[in-house]
XYZ file of C-alpha atoms in Angstrom:
747
model
C -293.449 -90.308 -138.630
C -290.898 -87.513 -138.473
C -289.693 -86.800 -134.970
C -290.278 -83.210 -133.892
C -286.827 -81.838 -133.113
C -287.505 -79.342 -130.388
C -289.240 -81.672 -127.886
C -286.541 -84.291 -128.424
C -283.760 -81.739 -128.004
C -285.390 -80.531 -124.810
C -285.574 -84.103 -123.522
C -281.898 -84.663 -124.354
C -280.760 -81.534 -122.560
C -282.926 -82.411 -119.581
C -281.228 -85.802 -119.398
C -277.803 -84.183 -119.660
C -278.665 -81.680 -116.959
C -279.647 -84.556 -114.682
C -276.495 -86.554 -115.501
C -278.527 -89.312 -117.161
C -275.948 -89.732 -119.898
C -277.112 -93.098 -121.191
C -280.600 -91.718 -121.718
C -279.182 -88.603 -123.370
C -277.006 -90.653 -125.716
C -279.889 -92.946 -126.645
C -282.228 -90.056 -127.473
C -279.484 -88.150 -129.322
C -278.785 -91.190 -131.470
C -282.478 -91.430 -132.309
C -282.591 -87.764 -133.205
C -279.499 -87.942 -135.399
C -280.846 -91.024 -137.174
C -283.997 -89.079 -137.978
C -282.439 -85.685 -138.762
C -278.917 -85.537 -140.199
C -278.385 -81.906 -139.331
C -275.316 -80.148 -137.975
C -277.253 -79.299 -134.835
C -278.209 -82.942 -134.223
C -274.604 -83.983 -134.920
C -273.305 -81.516 -132.344
C -275.842 -82.659 -129.758
C -274.908 -86.319 -130.188
C -271.181 -85.550 -130.003
C -271.832 -83.491 -126.865
C -273.604 -86.455 -125.272
C -270.678 -88.723 -126.096
C -268.136 -86.232 -124.723
C -269.999 -85.535 -121.498
C -270.399 -89.254 -120.856
C -266.597 -89.593 -120.897
C -266.294 -90.999 -124.418
C -264.153 -88.378 -126.100
C -262.955 -90.883 -128.691
C -266.562 -91.496 -129.783
C -267.203 -87.789 -130.182
C -263.935 -87.450 -132.095
C -264.699 -90.227 -134.561
C -268.260 -89.042 -135.059
C -267.233 -85.469 -135.820
C -264.181 -86.554 -137.814
C -266.408 -88.630 -140.102
C -268.531 -85.623 -141.014
C -267.619 -82.217 -142.338
C -267.885 -79.891 -139.370
C -269.115 -76.509 -140.539
C -270.475 -74.766 -137.468
C -268.088 -73.205 -134.940
C -269.538 -75.279 -132.101
C -268.751 -78.556 -133.902
C -265.238 -77.350 -134.760
C -264.545 -76.365 -131.174
C -265.794 -79.678 -129.792
C -263.737 -81.625 -132.332
C -260.638 -79.627 -131.401
C -261.358 -80.246 -127.725
C -261.530 -83.968 -128.378
C -258.240 -83.815 -130.310
C -256.502 -82.139 -127.375
C -257.921 -84.662 -124.905
C -256.690 -87.491 -127.138
C -253.236 -85.862 -127.542
C -253.814 -85.144 -131.239
C -252.410 -81.642 -130.833
C -251.456 -80.957 -134.451
C -254.922 -81.887 -135.633
C -256.522 -79.753 -132.953
C -254.383 -76.792 -133.968
C -255.325 -77.312 -137.615
C -259.025 -77.168 -136.741
C -258.733 -74.058 -134.584
C -256.265 -71.953 -136.519
C -255.447 -73.794 -139.729
C -251.835 -73.176 -138.846
C -250.092 -76.490 -139.474
C -250.733 -76.970 -143.191
C -252.706 -73.895 -144.256
C -252.378 -70.195 -143.664
C -252.703 -69.465 -139.977
C -255.708 -67.479 -138.860
C -255.186 -64.300 -136.918
C -256.796 -63.751 -133.540
C -259.312 -61.441 -135.149
C -260.199 -64.149 -137.675
C -260.804 -66.583 -134.833
C -262.968 -64.059 -132.997
C -265.014 -63.470 -136.152
C -265.461 -67.178 -136.822
C -266.184 -68.441 -133.314
C -268.054 -65.449 -131.954
C -269.077 -65.909 -128.328
C -266.899 -69.029 -128.071
C -263.746 -67.221 -129.186
C -262.432 -66.759 -125.643
C -262.581 -70.518 -125.038
C -261.215 -71.266 -128.495
C -258.182 -69.050 -127.932
C -257.623 -70.530 -124.494
C -257.618 -74.032 -125.996
C -255.284 -72.921 -128.779
C -252.952 -71.388 -126.200
C -252.877 -74.734 -124.417
C -251.875 -76.452 -127.665
C -249.090 -73.944 -128.279
C -247.711 -74.378 -124.767
C -247.801 -78.152 -125.036
C -245.747 -77.894 -128.223
C -243.171 -75.514 -126.691
C -244.396 -72.376 -128.436
C -244.842 -70.467 -125.243
C -244.781 -66.984 -126.742
C -247.698 -67.836 -129.032
C -249.481 -69.534 -126.175
C -249.066 -66.428 -124.052
C -250.573 -64.253 -126.799
C -253.594 -66.547 -127.083
C -254.164 -66.550 -123.334
C -253.962 -62.767 -123.190
C -256.425 -62.392 -126.057
C -258.755 -64.898 -124.385
C -258.705 -62.871 -121.177
C -259.316 -59.650 -123.073
C -262.509 -61.212 -124.446
C -263.638 -62.732 -121.158
C -261.907 -61.514 -117.987
C -263.836 -63.985 -115.843
C -261.847 -66.968 -117.140
C -259.339 -68.287 -114.633
C -257.404 -71.081 -116.373
C -255.773 -68.829 -119.026
C -254.505 -66.539 -116.285
C -253.312 -69.520 -114.262
C -251.453 -70.855 -117.293
C -249.848 -67.479 -117.918
C -248.500 -67.474 -114.377
C -246.953 -70.897 -114.877
C -245.197 -70.551 -118.246
C -241.622 -69.274 -118.214
C -241.670 -66.740 -120.969
C -243.768 -64.365 -118.934
C -241.983 -61.868 -116.633
C -243.505 -63.211 -113.432
C -241.609 -60.857 -111.206
C -243.173 -57.746 -112.726
C -246.837 -58.555 -112.957
C -247.833 -57.859 -109.384
C -245.856 -54.651 -109.045
C -247.177 -53.305 -112.328
C -250.735 -54.040 -111.313
C -250.307 -52.554 -107.860
C -248.827 -49.367 -109.280
C -251.593 -49.134 -111.831
C -254.334 -49.536 -109.253
C -252.828 -47.072 -106.817
C -251.844 -44.318 -109.199
C -254.345 -44.407 -112.061
C -257.863 -44.780 -110.712
C -259.102 -41.561 -112.255
C -257.780 -42.245 -115.748
C -259.565 -45.542 -116.102
C -263.085 -46.548 -116.881
C -265.466 -48.788 -115.042
C -266.086 -52.379 -115.975
C -269.516 -51.397 -117.234
C -268.381 -48.609 -119.504
C -269.267 -45.762 -117.165
C -267.128 -42.660 -116.637
C -263.939 -42.765 -114.661
C -265.544 -40.685 -111.945
C -267.400 -43.759 -110.794
C -264.216 -45.355 -109.476
C -264.644 -46.569 -105.890
C -262.157 -46.132 -103.093
C -262.619 -49.645 -101.787
C -261.643 -52.640 -103.947
C -265.068 -53.167 -105.467
C -263.226 -53.801 -108.640
C -263.910 -52.240 -111.922
C -260.962 -49.966 -112.588
C -259.916 -50.483 -116.182
C -256.922 -48.574 -117.580
C -257.366 -46.863 -120.909
C -253.719 -47.273 -121.875
C -252.647 -50.227 -123.974
C -250.083 -52.293 -122.045
C -246.722 -52.754 -123.639
C -245.281 -56.245 -124.184
C -243.375 -57.776 -121.314
C -244.826 -55.562 -118.596
C -247.103 -58.106 -116.978
C -249.984 -57.113 -119.255
C -251.539 -60.540 -119.028
C -252.472 -59.713 -115.427
C -253.757 -56.326 -116.483
C -256.183 -58.027 -118.837
C -258.320 -58.549 -115.781
C -258.660 -54.808 -115.638
C -258.257 -53.927 -119.308
C -261.382 -55.652 -120.559
C -263.964 -53.672 -122.517
C -267.143 -52.913 -120.680
C -269.361 -55.861 -120.004
C -272.558 -53.863 -120.443
C -273.297 -50.577 -122.107
C -276.296 -48.725 -120.722
C -278.543 -46.427 -122.751
C -278.436 -42.752 -121.862
C -282.105 -42.728 -120.950
C -283.242 -43.416 -117.412
C -284.054 -47.059 -118.128
C -282.017 -49.643 -120.022
C -283.185 -50.773 -123.427
C -285.126 -53.995 -123.827
C -282.003 -55.859 -124.928
C -280.054 -54.558 -121.951
C -282.916 -55.458 -119.665
C -282.646 -58.987 -121.076
C -279.361 -59.590 -119.272
C -280.486 -58.395 -115.860
C -282.646 -61.254 -114.662
C -279.793 -63.300 -113.194
C -278.723 -60.366 -111.030
C -282.272 -59.869 -109.861
C -282.062 -63.402 -108.520
C -279.018 -62.427 -106.495
C -281.019 -59.770 -104.689
C -283.817 -62.131 -103.728
C -281.837 -63.599 -100.870
C -281.555 -60.252 -99.139
C -278.239 -61.300 -97.624
C -275.704 -59.709 -99.947
C -274.775 -56.076 -99.885
C -274.669 -54.101 -103.078
C -272.861 -50.805 -103.586
C -272.686 -48.613 -106.622
C -270.181 -45.880 -107.198
C -271.217 -42.312 -106.686
C -270.657 -39.416 -108.998
C -267.815 -38.310 -106.746
C -264.542 -39.899 -107.702
C -263.941 -41.822 -104.480
C -267.202 -42.217 -102.605
C -269.211 -45.375 -102.198
C -272.963 -45.043 -101.992
C -275.631 -47.634 -101.291
C -277.837 -48.819 -104.121
C -281.577 -48.655 -103.776
C -282.602 -52.296 -104.045
C -286.132 -52.320 -102.646
C -289.294 -50.305 -102.884
C -291.686 -50.072 -100.002
C -295.283 -51.106 -100.478
C -296.576 -47.876 -99.055
C -296.106 -44.705 -101.047
C -296.980 -42.482 -98.118
C -294.519 -40.420 -96.122
C -292.151 -42.224 -93.801
C -289.861 -40.916 -91.141
C -286.316 -41.911 -90.479
C -283.174 -40.380 -89.070
C -280.897 -42.369 -91.383
C -279.353 -40.364 -94.225
C -280.374 -41.458 -97.699
C -278.451 -41.495 -100.923
C -279.808 -42.770 -104.202
C -277.718 -44.436 -106.885
C -276.859 -42.078 -109.730
C -278.076 -42.666 -113.234
C -275.268 -44.039 -115.373
C -274.977 -42.604 -118.838
C -273.506 -43.978 -122.032
C -273.974 -43.423 -125.771
C -277.602 -43.590 -126.959
C -279.009 -46.793 -128.424
C -276.096 -48.800 -126.980
C -276.646 -52.544 -127.102
C -275.316 -55.123 -124.662
C -272.036 -56.703 -125.609
C -271.673 -60.402 -126.227
C -269.849 -60.885 -122.943
C -272.925 -59.665 -121.097
C -274.447 -63.061 -121.750
C -272.228 -64.372 -118.987
C -274.884 -63.133 -116.592
C -278.047 -64.332 -118.297
C -280.050 -67.245 -119.607
C -281.497 -67.472 -123.089
C -284.887 -68.505 -121.803
C -285.543 -65.309 -119.846
C -288.151 -62.768 -120.839
C -288.724 -59.188 -119.832
C -292.011 -60.137 -118.240
C -290.317 -62.712 -115.996
C -287.672 -60.187 -115.066
C -290.307 -57.638 -114.123
C -291.934 -60.109 -111.759
C -288.624 -60.917 -110.120
C -287.717 -57.279 -109.758
C -290.952 -56.559 -107.930
C -289.879 -58.835 -105.095
C -288.808 -57.016 -101.957
C -285.205 -57.029 -100.802
C -285.272 -56.248 -97.087
C -282.572 -53.799 -96.064
C -279.832 -55.066 -93.811
C -277.936 -52.949 -91.326
C -274.244 -53.838 -90.919
C -273.416 -55.162 -87.485
C -269.963 -53.905 -86.670
C -268.142 -54.266 -83.418
C -265.263 -52.173 -84.665
C -265.346 -48.482 -85.333
C -266.210 -47.580 -88.913
C -265.167 -44.601 -90.975
C -267.878 -42.399 -92.414
C -267.722 -39.775 -95.089
C -269.420 -36.408 -95.074
C -272.644 -37.840 -96.404
C -272.940 -40.183 -93.446
C -272.342 -43.315 -95.507
C -270.287 -45.982 -93.799
C -267.320 -47.132 -95.840
C -267.360 -50.934 -96.201
C -264.503 -52.963 -94.811
C -262.144 -54.306 -97.462
C -262.690 -57.916 -96.399
C -266.410 -57.831 -95.810
C -269.160 -58.676 -98.233
C -271.210 -55.786 -99.529
C -274.337 -55.176 -97.488
C -277.647 -53.523 -98.237
C -277.968 -50.350 -96.208
C -281.071 -48.634 -94.885
C -282.483 -45.850 -96.992
C -283.507 -42.499 -95.655
C -287.272 -42.372 -95.944
C -287.121 -38.581 -96.017
C -285.986 -38.735 -99.643
C -288.856 -41.086 -100.408
C -291.258 -38.605 -98.846
C -289.930 -35.880 -101.128
C -290.953 -37.899 -104.180
C -287.422 -38.626 -105.424
C -287.961 -42.375 -105.318
C -289.836 -42.257 -108.603
C -286.610 -41.633 -110.511
C -285.302 -45.118 -109.674
C -286.940 -47.753 -111.830
C -286.768 -51.525 -111.347
C -284.544 -51.702 -114.404
C -282.018 -49.342 -112.843
C -282.141 -51.342 -109.619
C -281.407 -54.518 -111.518
C -278.642 -52.845 -113.475
C -276.993 -51.648 -110.268
C -277.189 -55.155 -108.877
C -275.543 -56.570 -111.972
C -272.939 -53.850 -111.925
C -272.057 -54.610 -108.312
C -271.950 -58.344 -109.031
C -269.601 -57.892 -111.986
C -267.361 -55.513 -110.072
C -267.334 -57.793 -107.051
C -266.299 -60.789 -109.114
C -263.603 -58.799 -110.899
C -262.183 -57.572 -107.600
C -262.134 -61.065 -106.155
C -260.424 -62.462 -109.257
C -257.907 -59.634 -109.214
C -256.955 -60.225 -105.581
C -256.768 -63.980 -106.030
C -254.779 -63.453 -109.220
C -252.249 -61.263 -107.458
C -251.821 -63.885 -104.760
C -251.464 -66.722 -107.257
C -248.981 -64.741 -109.342
C -246.881 -64.067 -106.242
C -246.898 -67.771 -105.439
C -245.882 -68.752 -108.985
C -242.969 -66.317 -108.763
C -242.162 -67.823 -105.332
C -242.797 -64.629 -103.409
C -244.391 -66.872 -100.841
C -244.707 -64.409 -97.972
C -246.395 -61.912 -100.267
C -248.746 -64.628 -101.538
C -249.708 -65.585 -97.989
C -250.364 -61.957 -97.109
C -252.573 -61.335 -100.149
C -254.575 -64.537 -99.894
C -255.013 -64.190 -96.144
C -256.791 -60.863 -96.682
C -259.492 -62.327 -98.879
C -263.045 -62.262 -97.477
C -263.425 -64.961 -94.847
C -265.929 -67.008 -96.851
C -263.464 -67.181 -99.754
C -260.429 -67.645 -97.528
C -262.040 -70.685 -95.907
C -262.180 -72.663 -99.149
C -260.017 -75.523 -100.279
C -258.397 -73.776 -103.231
C -257.262 -70.708 -101.288
C -256.018 -72.691 -98.294
C -254.133 -75.087 -100.570
C -252.260 -72.159 -102.125
C -251.404 -70.834 -98.661
C -250.309 -74.303 -97.554
C -248.125 -74.624 -100.619
C -246.569 -71.233 -99.844
C -245.668 -72.343 -96.320
C -244.290 -75.577 -97.781
C -242.034 -73.635 -100.158
C -240.821 -71.630 -97.166
C -239.993 -74.938 -95.407
C -242.419 -74.005 -92.633
C -243.811 -77.500 -92.495
C -245.694 -77.152 -89.228
C -247.669 -74.211 -90.609
C -248.229 -76.018 -93.888
C -249.575 -79.050 -92.038
C -251.969 -76.872 -90.059
C -253.358 -75.312 -93.226
C -253.663 -78.585 -95.122
C -255.371 -80.301 -92.211
C -257.958 -77.518 -92.297
C -258.452 -78.201 -96.003
C -259.112 -81.842 -95.180
C -261.613 -80.805 -92.545
C -263.688 -78.489 -94.717
C -263.258 -80.295 -98.062
C -262.432 -83.927 -97.405
C -263.197 -84.656 -101.054
C -260.363 -82.459 -102.365
C -257.500 -84.292 -104.016
C -255.692 -81.371 -105.622
C -252.799 -80.182 -103.480
C -252.721 -83.295 -101.324
C -249.419 -84.407 -102.880
C -247.816 -81.382 -101.202
C -249.570 -82.240 -97.953
C -248.197 -85.778 -98.120
C -244.651 -84.491 -98.659
C -245.164 -82.112 -95.733
C -246.061 -85.069 -93.517
C -243.021 -86.922 -94.888
C -240.744 -84.096 -93.762
C -242.405 -84.030 -90.348
C -242.126 -87.852 -90.183
C -245.782 -88.169 -89.212
C -246.224 -91.690 -90.465
C -249.691 -92.302 -88.992
C -251.218 -89.161 -90.473
C -249.539 -89.885 -93.811
C -250.850 -93.438 -93.816
C -254.402 -92.244 -93.131
C -254.145 -89.618 -95.867
C -252.804 -91.992 -98.506
C -255.448 -94.638 -97.781
C -258.273 -92.129 -97.927
C -257.040 -90.642 -101.204
C -256.495 -93.980 -102.940
C -259.891 -95.228 -101.764
C -261.531 -92.049 -103.025
C -259.851 -91.658 -106.421
C -257.565 -94.297 -107.850
C -257.199 -92.320 -111.070
C -255.552 -89.274 -109.517
C -251.743 -88.966 -109.464
C -251.964 -87.085 -106.161
C -253.336 -90.180 -104.415
C -250.499 -92.415 -105.616
C -247.887 -89.792 -104.756
C -249.251 -89.776 -101.211
C -249.068 -93.569 -101.112
C -245.488 -93.467 -102.397
C -244.492 -90.925 -99.757
C -246.071 -93.126 -97.102
C -243.903 -96.125 -97.998
C -240.853 -93.927 -98.557
C -241.155 -92.734 -94.969
C -241.195 -96.386 -93.870
C -238.031 -96.893 -95.984
C -239.786 -99.440 -98.144
C -238.321 -97.899 -101.255
C -239.257 -100.614 -103.738
C -242.953 -100.266 -102.926
C -242.681 -96.470 -102.946
C -241.123 -96.626 -106.424
C -244.048 -98.713 -107.700
C -246.575 -96.213 -106.389
C -244.745 -93.244 -107.908
C -244.641 -95.126 -111.203
C -248.366 -95.696 -110.877
C -248.868 -91.942 -110.468
C -246.979 -91.400 -113.732
C -249.043 -94.080 -115.431
C -252.238 -92.338 -114.361
C -250.995 -88.948 -115.600
C -247.839 -88.963 -117.761
C -247.754 -85.149 -117.619
C -247.557 -84.933 -113.844
C -244.097 -83.489 -113.205
C -244.102 -83.872 -109.426
C -244.474 -87.660 -109.672
C -241.310 -87.865 -111.794
C -239.470 -85.775 -109.211
C -240.561 -87.911 -106.262
C -239.622 -91.041 -108.206
C -236.232 -89.534 -108.963
C -235.571 -88.840 -105.277
C -236.534 -92.398 -104.454
C -234.049 -93.743 -107.004
C -231.385 -91.529 -105.424
C -232.077 -93.191 -102.067
C -231.601 -96.610 -103.672
C -228.397 -95.392 -105.397
C -229.883 -95.900 -108.889
C -228.564 -92.594 -110.156
C -229.025 -93.223 -113.881
C -232.713 -93.894 -113.370
C -232.964 -90.858 -111.136
C -231.395 -88.688 -113.847
C -233.971 -89.918 -116.358
C -236.818 -89.109 -113.956
C -235.634 -85.566 -113.281
C -235.154 -84.939 -116.994
C -238.680 -86.166 -117.692
C -240.026 -83.803 -115.046
C -238.258 -80.899 -116.763
C -239.595 -82.050 -120.136
C -243.126 -81.892 -118.762
C -242.611 -78.631 -116.875
C -239.421 -76.627 -117.499
C -240.235 -74.427 -114.484
C -240.289 -77.356 -112.073
C -237.290 -76.211 -110.068
C -237.376 -79.310 -107.842
C -236.207 -81.401 -110.809
C -233.341 -79.027 -111.584
C -232.354 -79.330 -107.933
C -232.479 -83.126 -108.203
C -230.119 -83.101 -111.169
C -227.748 -80.860 -109.250
C -227.745 -83.236 -106.289
C -226.872 -86.206 -108.499
C -224.007 -84.355 -110.172
C -222.797 -83.314 -106.744
C -222.800 -86.930 -105.592
C -220.794 -87.780 -108.706
C -218.381 -84.949 -107.838
C -219.210 -83.135 -111.063
C -219.273 -79.869 -109.192
C -219.426 -77.504 -112.160
C -222.470 -79.311 -113.554
C -223.996 -79.362 -110.090
C -223.541 -75.618 -109.689
C -225.090 -74.976 -113.113
C -228.224 -76.988 -112.320
C -228.585 -75.531 -108.837
C -228.303 -72.079 -110.387
C -231.017 -72.949 -112.917
C -233.292 -73.951 -110.043
C -232.433 -70.717 -108.231
C -233.298 -68.668 -111.328
C -236.805 -70.118 -111.103
C -237.103 -69.836 -107.331
C -234.798 -67.019 -106.227
C -236.292 -66.959 -102.717
C -235.094 -70.441 -101.773
C -232.548 -70.462 -98.976
C -232.040 -74.199 -99.508
C -230.961 -73.718 -103.119
C -228.580 -70.941 -102.115
C -227.208 -73.219 -99.439
C -226.456 -75.998 -101.915
C -224.852 -73.553 -104.322
C -222.629 -72.406 -101.466
C -221.603 -76.001 -100.725
C -220.731 -76.610 -104.370
C -218.745 -73.374 -104.539
C -216.727 -74.504 -101.560
C -216.069 -77.809 -103.282
C -214.794 -75.813 -106.272
C -212.325 -74.055 -103.930
C -214.346 -70.830 -103.931
C -214.592 -70.612 -100.156
C -215.100 -66.866 -99.829
C -217.770 -66.879 -102.514
C -219.353 -69.855 -100.768
C -219.553 -67.917 -97.501
C -221.162 -64.972 -99.284
C -223.760 -67.282 -100.815
C -224.479 -68.944 -97.478
C -224.818 -65.526 -95.850
C -227.460 -64.606 -98.445
C -229.301 -67.834 -97.673
C -229.339 -67.081 -93.956
C -230.604 -63.546 -94.594
C -233.589 -65.093 -96.383
C -234.148 -67.679 -93.654
C -232.197 -66.899 -90.467
C -233.238 -70.115 -88.740
C -232.636 -72.564 -91.563
C -230.564 -75.290 -89.895
C -229.138 -76.592 -93.155
C -227.703 -73.189 -94.093
C -226.213 -72.600 -90.658
C -224.694 -76.074 -90.573
C -222.976 -75.654 -93.917
C -221.738 -72.180 -93.008
C -220.223 -73.631 -89.855
C -218.659 -76.421 -91.925
C -217.097 -73.959 -94.379
C -215.792 -71.853 -91.495
C -214.299 -75.004 -89.973
C -212.628 -75.926 -93.260
C -211.189 -72.403 -93.487
C -209.755 -72.866 -89.964
C -212.019 -70.199 -88.470
C -212.754 -72.431 -85.510
C -214.160 -69.885 -83.069
C -216.636 -68.550 -85.626
C -217.588 -72.108 -86.530
C -218.145 -72.972 -82.869
C -220.307 -69.890 -82.366
C -222.430 -70.874 -85.383
C -222.809 -74.436 -84.118
C -223.858 -73.310 -80.646
C -226.640 -71.221 -82.242
C -227.591 -74.185 -84.413
C -227.777 -76.435 -81.368
C -230.588 -74.246 -80.024
C -232.558 -74.760 -83.250
C -231.997 -78.526 -83.631
C -231.056 -79.796 -80.172
C -231.286 -83.470 -81.140
C -229.341 -83.499 -84.400
C -226.316 -85.761 -84.143
C -224.366 -84.092 -86.934
C -224.262 -80.819 -85.009
C -222.574 -82.460 -82.006
C -220.301 -84.406 -84.315
C -218.990 -81.218 -85.921
C -218.731 -79.465 -82.539
C -216.540 -82.337 -81.409
C -214.273 -81.861 -84.417
C -213.967 -78.151 -83.673
C -212.997 -78.817 -80.050
C -210.475 -81.384 -81.237
C -208.863 -78.747 -83.442
C -208.820 -76.343 -80.515
C -207.023 -78.956 -78.417
C -209.901 -79.413 -75.975
C -209.989 -83.196 -76.157
C -212.350 -83.698 -73.210
C -215.074 -81.543 -74.784
C -214.423 -83.132 -78.172
C -214.956 -86.656 -76.825
C -218.045 -85.592 -74.902
C -219.678 -84.183 -78.057
C -218.702 -87.263 -80.068
C -220.420 -89.462 -77.499
C -223.541 -87.293 -77.573
C -223.605 -87.641 -81.330
C -223.472 -91.425 -81.008
C -226.213 -91.418 -78.368
C -228.468 -89.448 -80.704
C -227.623 -91.720 -83.627
C -226.835 -95.113 -82.117
C -227.525 -97.038 -85.336
C -225.068 -94.970 -87.302
C -227.666 -93.851 -89.826
C -225.672 -90.725 -90.514
C -222.302 -92.407 -91.035
C -222.495 -92.020 -94.795
C -223.242 -88.325 -94.449
C -220.473 -87.947 -91.892
C -217.999 -89.506 -94.308
C -219.187 -87.182 -97.053
C -218.822 -84.188 -94.741
C -215.364 -85.296 -93.710
C -214.341 -85.612 -97.335
C -215.959 -82.304 -98.211
C -214.574 -80.121 -95.471
C -211.441 -81.721 -94.014
C -207.991 -80.762 -95.294
C -206.461 -83.312 -97.632
C -203.908 -84.490 -95.081
C -206.396 -85.110 -92.284
C -208.102 -88.452 -91.731
C -211.814 -88.636 -90.865
C -212.855 -89.276 -87.296
C -213.176 -93.017 -86.727
C -216.133 -94.646 -85.053
C -213.861 -95.881 -82.275
C -212.896 -92.302 -81.454
C -216.519 -91.339 -81.346
C -217.381 -94.097 -78.886
C -214.710 -92.923 -76.450
C -215.843 -90.793 -73.589
C -219.221 -92.464 -73.112
C -218.990 -91.848 -69.420
C -218.688 -88.125 -70.007
C -221.957 -88.120 -71.937
C -223.802 -89.156 -68.788
C -223.006 -85.803 -67.237
C -225.486 -84.056 -69.504
C -228.968 -84.854 -70.735
C -230.655 -83.720 -73.918
C -233.952 -81.850 -73.803
C -236.187 -79.810 -76.105
C -237.411 -82.125 -78.832
C -237.387 -80.715 -82.340
C -239.151 -82.151 -85.391
C -236.607 -80.770 -87.846
C -233.984 -83.316 -88.870
C -230.937 -82.008 -90.602
C -230.069 -85.249 -92.331
C -233.525 -85.415 -93.907
C -233.087 -81.927 -95.279
C -229.608 -82.829 -96.490
C -230.690 -85.932 -98.379
C -234.048 -84.843 -99.800
C -235.094 -81.285 -99.037
C -237.652 -81.235 -101.839
């Protein structure tokens, strides 16, 4: 007996929706055995893919001629997952062996899936070092669907995009052009709100290279077009049911934009049961009717907000439900406009406001239909999401361009319920990490662990933060929890490697970093950490290979460029070192540490004045960076500017009161000044702080780097003299920062 397709398909999707993949696969195989249709083929391949068997889906689809766009997209997705990039590109664009399809051709062929298709194609281009083409695909994908995040994220991370201009261009656009734009929903520009409720779309076409990929979030065509009559058409009404669900909770505020260019007015979201007169002293304002060309139909992107199974009758029932008004509870003083409407705070969720029953008593309530209410709800939801994505996008873009303070400021002003999420806090923690503010970074990451103890992403940065702070217990707990939770994540093994690196068990740390690479060969940070570990074991050739692999995976991974520079510096190839440090600085121009190392290399190349200028720039960026101040003092000492060097070292001693190298260099300065007693006292303090001589190698390097050619380094016997003098003073004020750790492995 022939199996009826629809009941079986429904059963398969029900199994998939309940994560019963074995049941879904079994039923899909039965269906495909009975009906060899393209639809049954796609459903079976989907079951294979969702159950984690991408190779099965690939071979199934590869063995049959895929005609429908959905089968082509899934086959291309499988190709990308299986690293068959050329084949995936051929399926999507026909570009490897046949004539390449244009973006418009792809949109025509794939229809509603075109935004995802172009995003996948952009990924393929970027993986094959065609970043300009990848950027174009990502931008087109965002123009079709501005609610996608990964294309925007990828645009921020590739190096052909002018990262430094995107935020400023967007800010200027939003501040200066609100009246020349159009709303997200296709309404007139006069509906632009004053508060960031997000739907300002510029009419101008962005020019190449001006950060237009970020503007795609605000350049997108309208999500919904509304008929000019008082109520939306039946097809428009079809997309409103999901927004009606939003209003059922009665906890979210919804604002529409008034006919005035910069006023926010509350939307009528509930009708009272009684039609009789009511009294109230609260002013009332009704949402305006939004006009657009007659007989306008909803765009394809409007389906983002709906379900195919909805009907107008179901929507009508949902819209009849009451949404109780909610009065904002504000302890702070609020601004009000002439109409008596309270302007919402930028960081607060929108709230339903009380309506003035006097307008209801005048009979004006009849002009607001349930359809208009639902439309206003959807409009507010779309604008709210766009505003949130825009703010988060600006913060993420600032972080990718290493404007870390700006990123922290933007992300910290997100609404509290979005700020207190793992993703946002991880970006803020990473920003503090890049600023070398490890205590702040630890505080943020520990909060991430508290609220989302299941999060693995970003924990590799947390583990390195703990490594810098030398918090071995916390790092051990973190690495064990991560490896127990997910042994297939590179972040977990990076944390484990950092844990053993802190214990100076370098061989075990190397094995764990190699395991991270084995789990994910495209994880650049694991190569970098492995390279640093090889540097510590003096295996410089292996370290070079690791840093080069990290750059191969991610050319913008400045940490790897820094690692190469450090190796060339150790090998006294100063010109090569300067070149690689400069490449890292081009990527991260805000790094005081990179500027510091460039200054050191310049001094080694006999460019002392230029070195001082570079170190001065580094200190301007980070006035309390001990590494920068130490090297500036060292260069001043080498240039025989002893008093200036001593002044710098005395300031540095207040920042790192327990760093032996500081006292060691102070002793050398006093020796040059002929004050032998003070010199010996500082040498003895240095030995007390470093009794095991862990810094001897660094001291020798510093001596060689900064001493005149005819001067011999200070011997250990000289340093041990004057022990009695050291008893006259005691050291206080513990400090977690260790200069030698920053010197050997800042990143």
